[in-house]
Amino acid sequence: MDFSTPLDDISLAALKKDCRRTQEKVYRMFSPAAWTLAVRLCGCDAQAWDAVQAGFVRAFERAGQVRQADRFGAWLKRIVINQVMDLNRHRFEPLPENDNALETTKPFNHEILDLEKALDRLESMDRTVLWLHDAEGMTHGEIAELVGQTVSWSKSRLSRARARIRPSLEDTGHEPVVKVMPR
Amino acid sequence: MNNDAINDMNSLNLSSLPPLDPPPALWASIRSELDQRQTARRHRRGTFSASAVAAVAVAVLAVVINLVHQPNLSPGPDSTSILAMSADESALIQARQVSALLEASLRRQNLGAVNTVSVESLVWLENELGWLDTRLASNPNDLDLWQQRNQLLNEMNRLYGQSSWQAQMQHASLQQL
């Protein structure tokens, strides 16, 4: 199940009444998607835990704001992303002026390189932009709005994140799959 | 081909990564936080209700006291009606008017500073006044209570006036230095 799984009207009504059993049911429905998203964006379980916990608590407390039950998943996804953003906000640094700076920071361990680990080793903002764009299918406009930056900033971050992750994958024989994302 | 299309073609197949299972204890942690927040909300609501009830009670009391103590704003009784009134009634009206005047004077005095010697006396007087006002709320026509009230107000005015005079003297002597 992912964030697109629709929630039924009865469950939404029960959520609005703070029904703990329904909250648990909804948590079971969406927690794998929320957890995967948070871990991919944060790069560590501890931060992902905080983000998912805060995200579900916020979503359950504000369930009254949701008008359409089938939009609950998308709404929850947005909340979890915002929670990760809040956790990471203080760590987000501006882009370095030159590419060399990127290449010299955080050297990869060639023995453990695969896509997942390479992703974890990216800077938090690079990883966030890369994941939101390539895995979640978000547009640069949506990413820019979430992060509070410009569209060109998002494009630039994505380009650098890919440039940084790709050589590591090629070194280990992991060929990045060229894929056209749906718009 | 625009930049977005080029970007899309270069995208990594991140969605091929397997979904992850959340830790088993995560739900317990979320439920615990929800319970805590619910308890805190109930507590806040309870406190708010109690405060609201107290505020309403104070407001009602203030209105009642104000109505009782309000000086007679309507045109004063003419000579014939005064003659028709009993001596007690006219004394009561007079006591209320004096009380209103003393209160107005006290409000002006209240703005000034008070020395520490007078504070103790003033606190005692205010307590007495509060007690008298409570009794007057149930017996608004008790002349004796009104007269006692006037004595208290008079004494408070005197103390405030004395403090104000002393403060002025101190101020003047400091300026001379």
Coordinates of C-alpha atoms in Angstrom, one line a residue:
Chain A
M1 CA 0.0 0.0 0.0
D2 CA 1.2 3.5 -0.7
F3 CA 0.0 7.1 -0.3
S4 CA -2.5 6.7 -3.2
T5 CA -4.5 4.1 -1.3
P6 CA -7.9 5.7 -0.8
L7 CA -9.4 6.0 2.6
D8 CA -13.1 5.4 3.0
D9 CA -15.5 8.0 4.2
I10 CA -16.4 6.1 7.4
S11 CA -12.8 5.9 8.4
L12 CA -12.3 9.6 7.8
A13 CA -15.3 10.4 9.9
A14 CA -14.0 8.1 12.7
L15 CA -10.6 9.8 12.5
K16 CA -12.3 13.2 12.9
K17 CA -13.8 11.8 16.1
D18 CA -10.4 10.9 17.4
C19 CA -11.1 7.1 17.3
R20 CA -7.9 5.4 18.4
R21 CA -8.8 2.1 16.6
T22 CA -9.3 3.8 13.3
Q23 CA -6.1 5.8 13.8
E24 CA -4.2 2.5 14.2
K25 CA -5.9 1.1 11.1
V26 CA -4.9 4.1 9.1
Y27 CA -1.4 4.0 10.5
R28 CA -1.1 0.3 9.4
M29 CA -2.3 1.4 5.9
F30 CA 0.1 4.2 5.4
S31 CA 3.0 3.6 7.7
P32 CA 5.2 1.6 5.2
A33 CA 4.9 4.3 2.6
A34 CA 5.5 7.0 5.2
W35 CA 8.4 5.2 6.8
T36 CA 10.1 4.5 3.4
L37 CA 9.7 8.1 2.4
A38 CA 11.0 9.4 5.7
V39 CA 14.0 7.1 5.7
R40 CA 14.9 7.9 2.1
L41 CA 14.7 11.7 2.8
C42 CA 16.4 11.7 6.2
G43 CA 19.0 9.0 5.5
C44 CA 18.8 7.7 9.0
D45 CA 16.2 5.8 11.1
A46 CA 16.3 8.1 14.1
Q47 CA 15.2 11.2 12.2
A48 CA 12.8 9.2 10.2
W49 CA 11.1 8.0 13.4
D50 CA 10.7 11.6 14.6
A51 CA 9.4 12.7 11.3
V52 CA 6.9 9.9 10.9
Q53 CA 5.7 10.1 14.5
A54 CA 5.2 13.9 14.3
G55 CA 3.6 13.5 10.8
F56 CA 1.0 11.0 12.0
V57 CA 0.2 12.9 15.2
R58 CA -0.3 16.0 13.2
A59 CA -2.4 14.3 10.6
F60 CA -4.7 12.7 13.2
E61 CA -5.1 15.9 15.1
R62 CA -5.9 17.8 12.0
A63 CA -8.0 15.2 10.2
G64 CA -10.9 17.6 10.4
Q65 CA -9.3 19.7 7.7
V66 CA -9.6 16.8 5.1
R67 CA -12.7 17.2 2.9
Q68 CA -12.2 14.2 0.6
A69 CA -11.3 10.8 2.1
D70 CA -9.5 9.7 -1.0
R71 CA -7.1 12.6 -0.7
F72 CA -6.0 11.7 2.8
G73 CA -2.9 9.8 1.6
A74 CA -1.6 12.6 -0.5
W75 CA -2.3 15.0 2.4
L76 CA -0.4 12.7 4.8
K77 CA 2.5 12.5 2.4
R78 CA 2.8 16.3 2.3
I79 CA 2.8 16.4 6.1
V80 CA 5.5 13.8 6.4
I81 CA 7.7 15.6 3.8
N82 CA 7.1 18.9 5.8
Q83 CA 8.2 17.2 9.0
V84 CA 11.4 16.0 7.4
M85 CA 12.0 19.5 6.0
D86 CA 11.5 21.0 9.5
L87 CA 13.9 18.5 11.0
N88 CA 16.5 19.2 8.3
R89 CA 16.0 22.9 8.0
H90 CA 18.9 23.8 10.2
R91 CA 21.2 21.5 8.3
F92 CA 20.4 22.8 4.8
E93 CA 23.4 24.7 3.5
P94 CA 23.6 26.8 0.4
L95 CA 25.1 25.3 -2.7
P96 CA 28.9 25.4 -2.7
E97 CA 30.3 27.7 -5.4
N98 CA 32.4 25.1 -7.2
D99 CA 31.9 21.4 -8.0
N100 CA 35.3 20.4 -6.5
A101 CA 33.9 21.1 -3.1
L102 CA 31.2 18.5 -3.6
E103 CA 33.6 15.9 -4.9
T104 CA 36.0 16.2 -2.0
T105 CA 33.4 15.9 0.8
K106 CA 32.1 12.6 2.2
P107 CA 34.2 10.1 0.1
F108 CA 32.3 6.9 -0.7
N109 CA 33.4 3.6 0.6
H110 CA 33.8 1.5 -2.5
E111 CA 33.0 -1.8 -0.8
I112 CA 29.4 -0.8 0.3
L113 CA 28.3 1.2 -2.7
D114 CA 25.0 0.4 -4.1
L115 CA 22.1 2.7 -4.9
E116 CA 20.7 2.7 -1.4
K117 CA 23.9 3.4 0.3
A118 CA 25.0 6.0 -2.2
L119 CA 21.7 7.7 -1.6
D120 CA 22.2 7.7 2.1
R121 CA 25.6 9.3 1.7
L122 CA 24.3 12.3 -0.2
E123 CA 23.9 15.6 1.6
S124 CA 20.4 15.8 3.1
M125 CA 19.2 18.4 0.7
D126 CA 20.6 16.7 -2.4
R127 CA 19.0 13.4 -1.3
T128 CA 15.7 15.2 -0.6
V129 CA 15.5 16.8 -4.0
L130 CA 16.7 13.7 -5.8
W131 CA 14.2 11.4 -4.0
L132 CA 11.2 13.8 -4.3
H133 CA 11.9 14.2 -8.0
D134 CA 13.0 10.8 -9.1
A135 CA 11.1 8.5 -6.8
E136 CA 8.0 10.5 -5.8
G137 CA 7.6 12.2 -9.2
M138 CA 7.3 15.7 -7.9
T139 CA 7.9 18.6 -10.2
H140 CA 10.6 21.2 -9.6
G141 CA 7.9 23.7 -8.9
E142 CA 6.5 21.5 -6.2
I143 CA 9.9 20.9 -4.7
A144 CA 10.8 24.5 -4.8
E145 CA 7.6 25.4 -3.0
L146 CA 8.2 22.9 -0.3
V147 CA 11.7 23.9 0.4
G148 CA 11.1 27.6 -0.1
Q149 CA 13.5 28.0 -3.0
T150 CA 13.3 28.7 -6.7
V151 CA 12.7 26.3 -9.5
S152 CA 16.2 26.8 -10.9
W153 CA 17.6 26.1 -7.4
S154 CA 15.8 22.7 -7.4
K155 CA 17.0 21.9 -10.9
S156 CA 20.6 22.8 -9.9
R157 CA 20.4 20.6 -6.8
L158 CA 19.0 17.7 -8.7
S159 CA 21.7 18.0 -11.4
R160 CA 24.5 18.1 -8.8
A161 CA 23.0 15.2 -6.7
R162 CA 22.9 13.0 -9.8
A163 CA 26.4 14.1 -10.8
R164 CA 27.6 13.1 -7.4
I165 CA 25.8 9.8 -7.1
R166 CA 26.3 8.5 -10.7
P167 CA 30.2 7.9 -10.7
S168 CA 29.9 6.0 -7.5
L169 CA 27.3 3.7 -9.0
E170 CA 29.3 3.2 -12.2
D171 CA 32.5 2.3 -10.2
T172 CA 30.6 -0.6 -8.6
G173 CA 29.2 -1.8 -11.8
H174 CA 25.7 -0.6 -10.9
E175 CA 24.4 0.9 -14.0
P176 CA 21.9 3.7 -13.3
V177 CA 18.7 3.0 -15.2
V178 CA 17.7 5.7 -17.6
K179 CA 14.1 6.2 -17.1
V180 CA 11.6 8.8 -18.3
M181 CA 9.5 10.0 -15.4
P182 CA 5.8 10.6 -16.0
R183 CA 4.9 14.4 -15.8
Chain B
M1 CA 14.3 19.0 -25.9
N2 CA 13.9 21.3 -22.9
N3 CA 15.8 21.0 -19.6
D4 CA 13.0 19.2 -17.8
A5 CA 13.0 16.5 -20.4
I6 CA 16.8 16.1 -20.2
N7 CA 16.5 15.9 -16.5
D8 CA 13.8 13.2 -16.7
M9 CA 15.9 11.1 -19.0
N10 CA 18.8 11.3 -16.6
S11 CA 16.8 10.2 -13.6
L12 CA 17.9 7.3 -11.5
N13 CA 15.6 4.4 -11.0
L14 CA 15.1 5.1 -7.3
S15 CA 11.5 3.8 -7.3
S16 CA 13.1 0.3 -7.8
L17 CA 14.3 0.4 -4.2
P18 CA 12.3 -1.9 -1.9
P19 CA 9.8 -0.4 0.5
L20 CA 10.8 -0.4 4.1
D21 CA 8.9 -1.7 7.1
P22 CA 8.4 0.7 10.0
P23 CA 9.8 -0.4 13.4
P24 CA 7.2 -2.3 15.4
A25 CA 7.4 0.1 18.4
L26 CA 6.6 3.1 16.3
W27 CA 2.8 2.9 16.6
A28 CA 3.1 2.5 20.4
S29 CA 5.1 5.7 20.5
I30 CA 2.6 7.5 18.3
R31 CA -0.3 6.3 20.4
S32 CA 1.4 7.4 23.6
E33 CA 2.0 10.9 22.2
L34 CA -1.6 11.1 21.1
D35 CA -2.8 10.1 24.6
Q36 CA -0.6 12.6 26.2
R37 CA -1.8 15.4 24.0
Q38 CA -5.4 14.4 24.5
T39 CA -4.9 14.5 28.2
A40 CA -3.2 17.9 28.0
R41 CA -6.1 19.3 25.8
R42 CA -8.7 18.1 28.3
H43 CA -6.8 19.6 31.2
R44 CA -6.5 22.9 29.3
R45 CA -10.3 22.8 28.5
G46 CA -11.1 22.2 32.1
T47 CA -8.9 25.1 33.2
F48 CA -10.4 27.3 30.6
S49 CA -14.0 26.4 31.7
A50 CA -13.2 27.1 35.3
S51 CA -11.6 30.4 34.4
A52 CA -14.6 31.3 32.3
V53 CA -17.0 30.5 35.1
A54 CA -14.9 32.6 37.5
A55 CA -14.8 35.5 35.0
V56 CA -18.5 35.4 34.5
A57 CA -19.1 35.4 38.3
V58 CA -16.7 38.3 38.8
A59 CA -18.5 40.2 36.0
V60 CA -21.9 39.6 37.5
L61 CA -20.7 40.7 40.9
A62 CA -19.1 43.8 39.4
V63 CA -22.3 44.7 37.6
V64 CA -24.3 44.2 40.8
I65 CA -21.9 46.2 42.9
N66 CA -21.9 48.9 40.2
L67 CA -25.6 49.1 40.2
V68 CA -25.8 49.3 43.9
H69 CA -23.1 52.0 44.2
Q70 CA -24.0 54.0 41.1
P71 CA -24.6 57.6 42.0
N72 CA -28.1 58.8 41.2
L73 CA -27.7 60.2 37.7
S74 CA -31.3 61.1 37.3
P75 CA -32.3 64.7 38.2
G76 CA -32.2 65.2 41.9
P77 CA -35.5 65.0 43.8
D78 CA -37.2 68.4 44.1
S79 CA -38.0 70.0 47.5
T80 CA -41.5 68.7 47.8
S81 CA -40.5 65.1 47.2
I82 CA -37.6 65.5 49.6
L83 CA -40.0 66.7 52.3
A84 CA -42.2 63.7 51.5
M85 CA -39.3 61.3 52.0
S86 CA -38.5 60.1 55.4
A87 CA -35.3 61.3 57.1
D88 CA -33.8 57.9 56.7
E89 CA -34.3 57.8 53.0
S90 CA -32.7 61.2 52.4
A91 CA -29.8 60.3 54.7
L92 CA -29.4 57.1 52.6
I93 CA -29.3 59.1 49.3
Q94 CA -26.8 61.5 50.8
A95 CA -24.6 58.7 52.1
R96 CA -24.6 57.1 48.6
Q97 CA -23.7 60.4 47.0
V98 CA -20.8 61.0 49.4
S99 CA -19.7 57.5 48.8
A100 CA -19.6 58.1 45.0
L101 CA -17.6 61.3 45.5
L102 CA -15.1 59.6 47.8
E103 CA -14.7 56.8 45.3
A104 CA -14.1 59.2 42.5
S105 CA -11.5 61.0 44.6
L106 CA -9.9 57.6 45.5
R107 CA -9.6 56.6 41.9
R108 CA -7.5 59.8 41.2
Q109 CA -5.4 59.2 44.3
N110 CA -4.8 55.6 43.4
L111 CA -2.5 56.5 40.5
G112 CA 0.1 57.9 42.9
A113 CA 2.8 56.0 44.8
V114 CA 2.2 54.8 48.3
N115 CA 4.9 54.5 51.0
T116 CA 5.5 51.2 52.7
V117 CA 4.1 52.4 56.1
S118 CA 0.7 53.1 54.5
V119 CA 0.5 49.9 52.5
E120 CA -0.4 47.8 55.5
S121 CA -3.2 50.1 56.5
L122 CA -4.5 50.3 53.0
V123 CA -4.6 46.6 52.6
W124 CA -6.6 46.3 55.8
L125 CA -8.9 49.0 54.6
E126 CA -9.4 47.4 51.2
N127 CA -10.3 44.1 52.9
E128 CA -12.8 45.9 55.1
L129 CA -14.2 47.6 52.1
G130 CA -14.6 44.3 50.2
W131 CA -16.4 42.8 53.2
L132 CA -18.7 45.8 53.4
D133 CA -19.4 45.7 49.7
T134 CA -20.4 42.1 50.0
R135 CA -22.8 43.0 52.8
L136 CA -24.2 46.0 50.9
A137 CA -24.9 43.7 47.9
S138 CA -27.5 41.9 50.0
N139 CA -28.6 45.0 52.0
P140 CA -28.3 47.9 49.7
N141 CA -30.6 50.2 51.9
D142 CA -28.7 49.7 55.1
L143 CA -27.7 53.3 56.1
D144 CA -25.3 52.2 58.8
L145 CA -23.3 50.1 56.2
W146 CA -23.1 53.1 53.8
Q147 CA -21.8 55.3 56.6
Q148 CA -19.1 52.7 57.6
R149 CA -18.2 52.5 53.9
N150 CA -17.8 56.3 53.7
Q151 CA -15.5 56.3 56.8
L152 CA -13.3 53.7 55.2
L153 CA -13.1 55.5 51.9
N154 CA -12.3 58.7 53.7
E155 CA -9.5 57.1 55.6
M156 CA -8.1 55.6 52.4
N157 CA -8.2 59.0 50.7
R158 CA -6.3 60.4 53.6
L159 CA -3.6 57.8 53.5
Y160 CA -3.2 58.1 49.7
G161 CA -3.1 61.9 50.1
Q162 CA -0.5 61.7 52.8
S163 CA 1.7 59.4 50.7
S164 CA 1.4 61.7 47.8
W165 CA 2.5 64.7 49.9
Q166 CA 5.5 62.8 51.2
A167 CA 6.4 61.7 47.8
Q168 CA 6.3 65.2 46.5
M169 CA 8.5 66.4 49.4
Q170 CA 11.0 63.7 48.7
H171 CA 11.0 64.6 45.0
A172 CA 11.5 68.3 45.8
S173 CA 14.4 67.6 48.2
L174 CA 16.1 65.3 45.6
Q175 CA 15.8 68.0 43.0
Q176 CA 17.5 70.5 45.4
L177 CA 20.4 68.1 45.8

